[in-house]
Amino acid sequence: MEGNRRITKERGDLLGKIRDFTTSLVRNLSEGPSLTVFIDKFRNYCTDPDANCYCSSDLPKGQEILSLKSECHVRRIYVLLRVLLIVQQLLQENKHGSKRDIYYMHPSVFSDQSVVDQAINDICILLQCSRHNLNVVSVGNGLVMGWLRFLEAGRKFDCMNCPSNVHLIPVHVDEVKDIVSVAKYILVVEKESVFQRLANDRFCNANRCIVITQMAYDAKFLRVPEIRWLGAFPSDFEKYGLPQQCLLPLTPEDKRRTETMLLRCYLQREVPQWR
């Protein structure tokens, strides 16, 4: 009960911050055309070759100033406000949505997922909160099919009628209840493409099981003695003498990214031998 009151208060505080922010924008516009939005800049690493620093994301490293004088800034402010409206609705209705869900609400406006991601990051900085506080999740909770049935927010999901039909796992899993299953085992797959292949092959029709994507499964529940690994380990290359043609060579872009990562200061502190 205490936890629910705290969450309700946090949600109310955020809605108040959203109201104050939009009110200040309207006030600035009413006073003249010179609207500005200040967004703190953060980073959690640097490329100090001596690696004697202790970079932290807790303190801002300067500010970005968005204004109506720049066309790209105008678009960024516009997208920020569109996403902020969606976030406000999620908070008011106490619902959750993924970043991908938000993008598909107005794909012609946002044009790319990265635009939404940046807007959400800007909102978190402006409101001084995490994405979780905004009721926005990184991705959906994943996919499920197989021999089970459950209720979520009053809706009934009966996967057992057609075991190979794919269902989205609810984002707000706390509301899932009355789970019934006759499955003999649960198969957790890492890639959604593998999941779709199993669905196309109607795997669950021939096997009394539940198949879910890994993103749907809390990592702490994967660390149990009963779980069994199906797949290849990196050590299998030497153990079984696999030929070189089984490996994919690093591309120039792979090498460039690796070299860039090795310049980060925290790697020098933690694993200097990697450089």
Short mmCIF file of C-alpha atoms in Angstrom, two decimals:
data_model
loop_
_atom_site.label_atom_id
_atom_site.label_comp_id
_atom_site.label_asym_id
_atom_site.label_seq_id
_atom_site.Cartn_x
_atom_site.Cartn_y
_atom_site.Cartn_z
CA MET A 1 0.00 0.00 0.00
CA GLU A 2 2.81 2.38 0.92
CA GLY A 3 4.58 1.55 -2.34
CA ASN A 4 1.45 2.33 -4.36
CA ARG A 5 1.09 5.71 -2.64
CA ARG A 6 4.72 6.52 -3.38
CA ILE A 7 4.33 5.61 -7.07
CA THR A 8 1.13 7.65 -7.31
CA LYS A 9 2.90 10.65 -5.77
CA GLU A 10 5.84 10.30 -8.17
CA ARG A 11 3.44 10.17 -11.10
CA GLY A 12 1.64 13.26 -9.82
CA ASP A 13 4.93 15.11 -9.38
CA LEU A 14 5.95 14.32 -12.95
CA LEU A 15 2.61 15.47 -14.33
CA GLY A 16 3.13 18.70 -12.40
CA LYS A 17 6.59 19.15 -13.94
CA ILE A 18 5.16 18.54 -17.41
CA ARG A 19 2.47 21.14 -16.78
CA ASP A 20 5.02 23.66 -15.50
CA PHE A 21 7.33 23.07 -18.48
CA THR A 22 4.62 23.50 -21.11
CA THR A 23 3.22 26.54 -19.27
CA SER A 24 6.65 28.18 -19.34
CA LEU A 25 6.94 27.53 -23.08
CA VAL A 26 3.54 29.10 -23.75
CA ARG A 27 4.47 32.08 -21.59
CA ASN A 28 7.75 32.57 -23.45
CA LEU A 29 5.99 32.40 -26.81
CA SER A 30 3.39 34.93 -25.69
CA GLU A 31 6.14 37.36 -24.75
CA GLY A 32 7.94 37.09 -28.09
CA PRO A 33 9.35 34.73 -30.71
CA SER A 34 12.59 33.97 -28.82
CA LEU A 35 11.79 30.60 -27.23
CA THR A 36 14.72 28.66 -25.77
CA VAL A 37 14.99 25.23 -24.14
CA PHE A 38 18.04 24.38 -22.04
CA ILE A 39 19.03 20.70 -21.88
CA ASP A 40 21.93 19.53 -19.75
CA LYS A 41 24.54 17.34 -21.43
CA PHE A 42 25.90 14.23 -19.69
CA ARG A 43 28.54 11.63 -20.37
CA ASN A 44 29.79 8.62 -18.45
CA TYR A 45 33.24 8.22 -19.94
CA CYS A 46 35.99 10.12 -21.72
CA THR A 47 39.02 9.25 -23.82
CA ASP A 48 41.69 10.41 -21.39
CA PRO A 49 44.79 8.39 -22.38
CA ASP A 50 46.12 8.55 -18.81
CA ALA A 51 42.85 7.16 -17.43
CA ASN A 52 43.29 9.03 -14.16
CA CYS A 53 39.82 10.50 -14.32
CA TYR A 54 36.67 9.35 -12.58
CA CYS A 55 33.99 10.24 -15.08
CA SER A 56 30.46 10.23 -13.80
CA SER A 57 27.06 10.71 -15.39
CA ASP A 58 25.75 12.37 -12.22
CA LEU A 59 26.91 15.88 -13.11
CA PRO A 60 26.13 17.77 -16.34
CA LYS A 61 28.97 18.52 -18.74
CA GLY A 62 27.51 21.70 -20.21
CA GLN A 63 24.19 22.56 -21.83
CA GLU A 64 22.49 22.41 -25.18
CA ILE A 65 20.41 25.45 -26.02
CA LEU A 66 17.52 24.80 -28.40
CA SER A 67 15.90 27.82 -30.01
CA LEU A 68 13.53 28.72 -32.82
CA LYS A 69 16.38 30.31 -34.75
CA SER A 70 17.58 26.92 -35.99
CA GLU A 71 15.43 24.74 -38.22
CA CYS A 72 16.82 21.51 -36.74
CA HIS A 73 16.16 22.86 -33.23
CA VAL A 74 12.58 23.70 -34.18
CA ARG A 75 12.01 20.13 -35.31
CA ARG A 76 13.65 18.74 -32.19
CA ILE A 77 11.42 20.86 -29.95
CA TYR A 78 8.37 19.83 -31.96
CA VAL A 79 9.18 16.12 -31.63
CA LEU A 80 9.94 16.58 -27.94
CA LEU A 81 6.50 18.09 -27.36
CA ARG A 82 4.74 15.36 -29.36
CA VAL A 83 6.48 12.66 -27.32
CA LEU A 84 5.85 14.59 -24.11
CA LEU A 85 2.12 14.56 -24.87
CA ILE A 86 2.21 10.77 -25.25
CA VAL A 87 4.17 10.42 -22.00
CA GLN A 88 1.62 12.63 -20.25
CA GLN A 89 -1.20 10.36 -21.44
CA LEU A 90 0.67 7.25 -20.25
CA LEU A 91 1.11 8.78 -16.81
CA GLN A 92 -2.47 10.02 -16.59
CA GLU A 93 -3.87 6.60 -17.55
CA ASN A 94 -1.18 4.72 -15.59
CA LYS A 95 -0.26 2.70 -18.67
CA HIS A 96 3.10 1.62 -20.07
CA GLY A 97 4.43 1.80 -23.60
CA SER A 98 7.64 0.93 -25.37
CA LYS A 99 9.80 3.34 -27.33
CA ARG A 100 8.80 1.43 -30.44
CA ASP A 101 5.10 1.88 -29.59
CA ILE A 102 5.62 5.63 -29.38
CA TYR A 103 7.38 5.71 -32.74
CA TYR A 104 4.54 3.88 -34.49
CA MET A 105 1.96 6.32 -33.13
CA HIS A 106 3.29 8.97 -35.56
CA PRO A 107 5.88 7.35 -37.87
CA SER A 108 5.48 10.03 -40.54
CA VAL A 109 6.22 12.72 -37.95
CA PHE A 110 9.12 11.02 -36.19
CA SER A 111 10.65 9.54 -39.39
CA ASP A 112 13.11 7.38 -37.42
CA GLN A 113 13.27 5.53 -34.10
CA SER A 114 16.40 7.44 -33.07
CA VAL A 115 14.39 10.68 -33.13
CA VAL A 116 12.01 9.28 -30.52
CA ASP A 117 14.90 7.93 -28.45
CA GLN A 118 16.52 11.36 -28.35
CA ALA A 119 13.24 13.04 -27.38
CA ILE A 120 12.72 10.58 -24.51
CA ASN A 121 16.27 11.20 -23.33
CA ASP A 122 15.70 14.97 -23.47
CA ILE A 123 12.48 14.62 -21.47
CA CYS A 124 14.25 12.56 -18.80
CA ILE A 125 16.87 15.28 -18.45
CA LEU A 126 14.32 18.10 -18.38
CA LEU A 127 12.13 16.36 -15.79
CA GLN A 128 15.11 14.91 -13.88
CA CYS A 129 13.78 11.38 -13.91
CA SER A 130 14.44 8.00 -15.50
CA ARG A 131 12.67 6.51 -18.49
CA HIS A 132 11.07 4.02 -16.11
CA ASN A 133 9.40 6.91 -14.25
CA LEU A 134 7.81 8.01 -17.53
CA ASN A 135 6.14 4.58 -17.92
CA VAL A 136 8.25 4.05 -21.05
CA VAL A 137 10.09 0.77 -21.53
CA SER A 138 12.95 0.15 -23.94
CA VAL A 139 11.19 -2.62 -25.84
CA GLY A 140 8.05 -4.61 -25.45
CA ASN A 141 8.12 -7.47 -22.99
CA GLY A 142 8.47 -9.93 -25.81
CA LEU A 143 6.44 -12.65 -27.46
CA VAL A 144 4.90 -15.87 -26.21
CA MET A 145 3.13 -18.87 -27.68
CA GLY A 146 2.26 -22.32 -26.43
CA TRP A 147 0.19 -24.14 -23.89
CA LEU A 148 -0.92 -21.51 -21.39
CA ARG A 149 -3.79 -19.22 -20.52
CA PHE A 150 -3.82 -16.07 -18.37
CA LEU A 151 -5.71 -12.89 -17.55
CA GLU A 152 -4.30 -9.37 -17.82
CA ALA A 153 -6.27 -6.29 -16.79
CA GLY A 154 -9.52 -8.19 -17.29
CA ARG A 155 -8.56 -9.53 -20.74
CA LYS A 156 -8.25 -13.26 -21.33
CA PHE A 157 -5.31 -14.64 -23.32
CA ASP A 158 -6.00 -18.25 -24.29
CA CYS A 159 -2.92 -19.47 -26.14
CA MET A 160 -3.97 -23.11 -25.77
CA ASN A 161 -6.71 -22.80 -28.39
CA CYS A 162 -4.03 -22.24 -31.05
CA PRO A 163 -0.65 -22.99 -29.42
CA SER A 164 1.42 -21.68 -32.33
CA ASN A 165 -0.33 -18.31 -32.48
CA VAL A 166 1.91 -15.49 -31.29
CA HIS A 167 0.86 -13.17 -28.46
CA LEU A 168 2.50 -10.04 -27.07
CA ILE A 169 3.44 -10.34 -23.41
CA PRO A 170 1.82 -7.49 -21.43
CA VAL A 171 4.19 -4.70 -20.45
CA HIS A 172 2.68 -4.41 -16.98
CA VAL A 173 3.27 -8.01 -15.87
CA ASP A 174 2.10 -7.24 -12.34
CA GLU A 175 -1.45 -7.32 -13.67
CA VAL A 176 -1.10 -10.85 -15.08
CA LYS A 177 -2.98 -13.43 -13.02
CA ASP A 178 -4.81 -16.75 -13.15
CA ILE A 179 -2.04 -18.41 -15.16
CA VAL A 180 -2.96 -21.93 -16.30
CA SER A 181 -0.57 -24.18 -18.22
CA VAL A 182 -0.19 -27.83 -19.23
CA ALA A 183 3.24 -27.32 -20.80
CA LYS A 184 6.03 -29.78 -20.06
CA TYR A 185 8.80 -27.21 -20.46
CA ILE A 186 9.55 -23.59 -21.37
CA LEU A 187 11.82 -22.78 -24.31
CA VAL A 188 13.53 -19.37 -24.12
CA VAL A 189 14.90 -18.18 -27.47
CA GLU A 190 17.27 -15.25 -27.84
CA LYS A 191 16.33 -13.99 -31.30
CA GLU A 192 12.88 -12.95 -32.40
CA SER A 193 13.68 -14.34 -35.87
CA VAL A 194 14.15 -17.81 -34.34
CA PHE A 195 10.87 -17.40 -32.47
CA GLN A 196 9.07 -16.52 -35.70
CA ARG A 197 10.60 -19.53 -37.45
CA LEU A 198 9.29 -21.81 -34.69
CA ALA A 199 5.88 -20.17 -34.98
CA ASN A 200 5.84 -20.65 -38.76
CA ASP A 201 6.76 -24.31 -38.28
CA ARG A 202 3.91 -24.63 -35.74
CA PHE A 203 6.40 -25.95 -33.21
CA CYS A 204 4.01 -25.75 -30.26
CA ASN A 205 1.37 -27.80 -32.05
CA ALA A 206 3.72 -30.77 -32.04
CA ASN A 207 5.41 -30.03 -28.69
CA ARG A 208 3.54 -29.36 -25.45
CA CYS A 209 5.63 -26.38 -24.35
CA ILE A 210 5.74 -22.60 -23.99
CA VAL A 211 8.10 -20.57 -26.17
CA ILE A 212 9.06 -17.03 -25.21
CA THR A 213 11.65 -14.54 -26.40
CA GLN A 214 14.50 -13.84 -24.01
CA MET A 215 13.51 -10.20 -23.50
CA ALA A 216 10.32 -11.47 -21.88
CA TYR A 217 12.21 -13.37 -19.24
CA ASP A 218 13.75 -11.65 -16.23
CA ALA A 219 17.47 -12.45 -16.30
CA LYS A 220 17.51 -13.46 -12.64
CA PHE A 221 15.14 -16.33 -13.42
CA LEU A 222 17.54 -17.67 -16.04
CA ARG A 223 20.15 -18.37 -13.35
CA VAL A 224 18.58 -21.58 -12.07
CA PRO A 225 19.99 -25.13 -11.97
CA GLU A 226 17.09 -26.53 -14.00
CA ILE A 227 17.80 -24.45 -17.09
CA ARG A 228 19.63 -26.12 -19.97
CA TRP A 229 21.64 -24.37 -22.67
CA LEU A 230 20.88 -25.26 -26.29
CA GLY A 231 23.47 -23.83 -28.66
CA ALA A 232 27.19 -23.33 -29.22
CA PHE A 233 29.69 -21.90 -26.75
CA PRO A 234 32.67 -19.76 -27.87
CA SER A 235 34.92 -22.47 -26.42
CA ASP A 236 33.40 -25.02 -28.83
CA PHE A 237 35.55 -23.55 -31.62
CA GLU A 238 38.73 -25.00 -30.12
CA LYS A 239 37.08 -27.94 -28.37
CA TYR A 240 35.68 -29.42 -31.58
CA GLY A 241 38.26 -28.03 -34.00
CA LEU A 242 35.76 -26.06 -36.05
CA PRO A 243 37.17 -24.81 -39.38
CA GLN A 244 37.96 -21.13 -39.91
CA GLN A 245 35.19 -20.76 -42.49
CA CYS A 246 32.67 -21.19 -39.67
CA LEU A 247 33.74 -17.80 -38.28
CA LEU A 248 32.77 -14.38 -39.56
CA PRO A 249 35.72 -11.99 -40.01
CA LEU A 250 35.63 -8.56 -38.39
CA THR A 251 34.62 -5.84 -40.81
CA PRO A 252 36.48 -2.50 -40.92
CA GLU A 253 33.52 -0.98 -39.07
CA ASP A 254 33.74 -3.68 -36.36
CA LYS A 255 37.43 -2.89 -35.90
CA ARG A 256 36.81 0.86 -35.81
CA ARG A 257 34.15 0.49 -33.11
CA THR A 258 36.36 -1.82 -31.07
CA GLU A 259 39.29 0.58 -31.21
CA THR A 260 37.02 3.46 -30.19
CA MET A 261 35.70 1.50 -27.20
CA LEU A 262 39.24 0.66 -26.08
CA LEU A 263 39.95 4.39 -25.74
CA ARG A 264 37.33 4.78 -23.02
CA CYS A 265 38.84 5.66 -19.68
CA TYR A 266 37.01 3.09 -17.59
CA LEU A 267 38.47 0.24 -19.64
CA GLN A 268 41.96 1.49 -18.84
CA ARG A 269 41.09 1.44 -15.15
CA GLU A 270 39.35 -1.93 -15.12
CA VAL A 271 41.18 -3.97 -17.79
CA PRO A 272 44.34 -2.10 -18.87
CA GLN A 273 45.66 -5.25 -20.55
CA TRP A 274 42.98 -4.92 -23.23
CA ARG A 275 44.65 -1.83 -24.71
#
